C-alpha atoms as one frame of an Amber mdcrd trajectory, in Angstrom:
protein
 -36.491 -36.114  -3.078 -37.399 -38.572  -1.217 -35.534 -42.692  -1.473 -37.813
 -45.880  -0.391 -33.963 -47.198   0.590 -34.320 -47.648   4.436 -31.169 -45.778
   5.720 -28.860 -47.965   8.263 -29.514 -47.095  12.112 -27.392 -45.138  13.725
 -24.071 -47.045  15.226 -24.270 -45.405  18.509 -21.160 -46.990  19.860 -19.046
 -45.608  16.624 -20.308 -42.437  17.766 -19.713 -41.921  20.893 -16.327 -43.347
  20.700 -15.712 -40.926  17.522 -17.142 -38.227  20.045 -14.584 -39.322  22.623
 -11.669 -38.987  20.336 -12.813 -35.656  19.488 -13.140 -34.081  23.474  -9.776
 -35.593  24.022  -8.307 -34.215  20.700 -10.084 -30.416  22.179  -8.883 -31.134
  25.268  -5.331 -31.891  24.204  -5.559 -28.335  21.870  -6.858 -26.641  25.251
  -3.952 -27.796  27.458  -1.550 -26.619  24.563  -3.339 -23.244  23.996  -3.252
 -22.535  27.556   0.688 -23.160  28.081   2.011 -21.131  24.863   2.522 -17.532
  24.675   4.382 -15.541  22.167   7.048 -12.576  22.162   7.404 -10.293  19.812
   9.623  -7.369  19.543   9.245  -4.328  17.809  11.381  -3.761  14.625  14.098
  -1.336  16.579  13.628  -3.624  19.692  13.129  -0.628  21.654   9.500  -2.949
  23.114   8.606  -6.294  23.129   4.880  -7.571  23.878   3.819 -10.803  25.337
   0.802 -12.966  24.544  -1.029 -15.235  25.645  -2.450 -18.683  23.527  -5.603
 -16.479  22.949  -3.924 -14.026  21.448  -4.418 -11.962  24.618  -1.967  -8.908
  25.632  -0.023 -10.149  29.265   3.081  -7.668  29.050   4.396  -5.088  27.594
   8.265  -4.061  28.207  10.678  -1.579  26.891  14.046  -2.689  26.616  15.323
   0.603  26.578  15.008   3.908  26.937  14.218   5.597  23.605  10.390   5.693
  24.378  11.515   8.849  26.304  12.345  10.934  24.277   9.248   9.606  21.481
   6.524  11.994  21.049   3.826  10.227  21.907   2.078   9.046  18.653   5.441
   7.699  17.817   5.315   5.467  20.700   1.411   4.285  20.017   2.486   3.050
  16.262   5.058   1.752  17.840   3.307  -0.173  20.808   0.693  -0.864  18.144
   2.011  -2.982  15.439   4.358  -4.949  17.725   0.871  -6.074  18.928  -0.889
  -6.453  15.570   2.494  -8.355  14.809   1.987 -10.349  18.312  -1.245 -11.299
  17.429  -0.752 -12.123  13.692   2.210 -14.594  15.211   0.221 -16.048  17.752
  -2.479 -17.206  15.228   0.338 -19.119  13.458   0.892 -20.998  16.384  -2.518
 -21.641  16.917  -2.905 -22.897  13.464  -0.137 -25.130  14.308  -1.418 -26.324
  17.482  -5.008 -27.716  16.350  -5.483 -30.655  14.746  -5.317 -31.077  10.893
  -9.165 -31.814  10.275 -10.317 -29.505  13.176 -10.625 -26.516  10.655  -9.162
 -27.882   7.448  -7.758 -24.769   5.365  -9.441 -21.750   7.474  -6.968 -18.942
   7.556  -6.685 -18.321  11.599  -3.889 -15.562  10.659  -6.420 -14.185   7.750
  -8.800 -13.736  10.691  -6.689 -12.746  13.901  -5.167  -9.367  11.288  -8.670
  -8.992   9.612  -7.322  -9.979   6.313  -9.250 -13.184   5.873 -13.250 -12.229
   4.866 -15.281 -13.441   7.736 -18.306 -14.821   5.731 -16.035 -16.839   3.398
 -13.840 -18.589   6.948 -17.743 -19.097   7.990 -18.660 -20.598   4.905 -15.607
 -22.898   4.931 -16.106 -24.416   8.584 -19.676 -25.063   8.351 -19.656 -26.384
   4.083 -18.955 -29.917   5.581 -21.830 -29.800   8.295 -24.114 -28.630   5.561
 -23.375 -30.459   2.759 -23.399 -33.767   4.810 -25.212 -33.832   8.144 -24.352
 -37.414   8.841 -20.678 -37.254   7.469 -18.568 -36.773  10.964 -20.446 -39.947
  12.443 -19.125 -43.821  11.428 -20.557 -45.691   9.030 -22.909 -42.727   8.140
 -20.683 -41.049   4.762 -23.037 -40.597   2.090 -21.972 -42.082  -1.472 -21.244
 -39.889  -4.656 -24.452 -38.936  -5.767 -26.000 -40.108  -2.522 -28.470 -36.260
  -1.720 -31.522 -38.243  -0.026 -31.125 -36.682   3.426 -33.655 -38.988   5.002
 -36.284 -35.951   5.225 -39.656 -35.981   3.343 -40.061 -32.384   2.123 -43.093
 -33.470   0.501 -45.172 -33.986   3.444 -47.499 -31.078   4.297 -48.714 -31.696
   7.441
């Protein structure tokens, strides 16, 4: 469905300014992420793990000598659960650091822990771009009910 009304030209100056603002926000976010660490202790205070801003394991520290008398499977379970808890906490920190408009209501903690359905998360991220490809450009937001995307789908060649 094509509209006969001409589309206003893109305001490149505003679009570039918006892009520069987004780049500055992204750079600040990346700087904060590089500086962020997360430390978590196991419930029995036997082991602590440190993760970086990308939830990558950087350190495992044994806080006492109880691990020496544990069965290997029990020690492995404590390590695994502590690392998982650390990754979930790191994802919460990322969500706090990220600019609110970047991902909207996407649950990064759920993504990190595997609780969130990845197809739902990707749908949330992609929905604004798919619904309104020019929506992020100043002066190009569509009004309610305006569905024309500027493409003449009636042409065959």
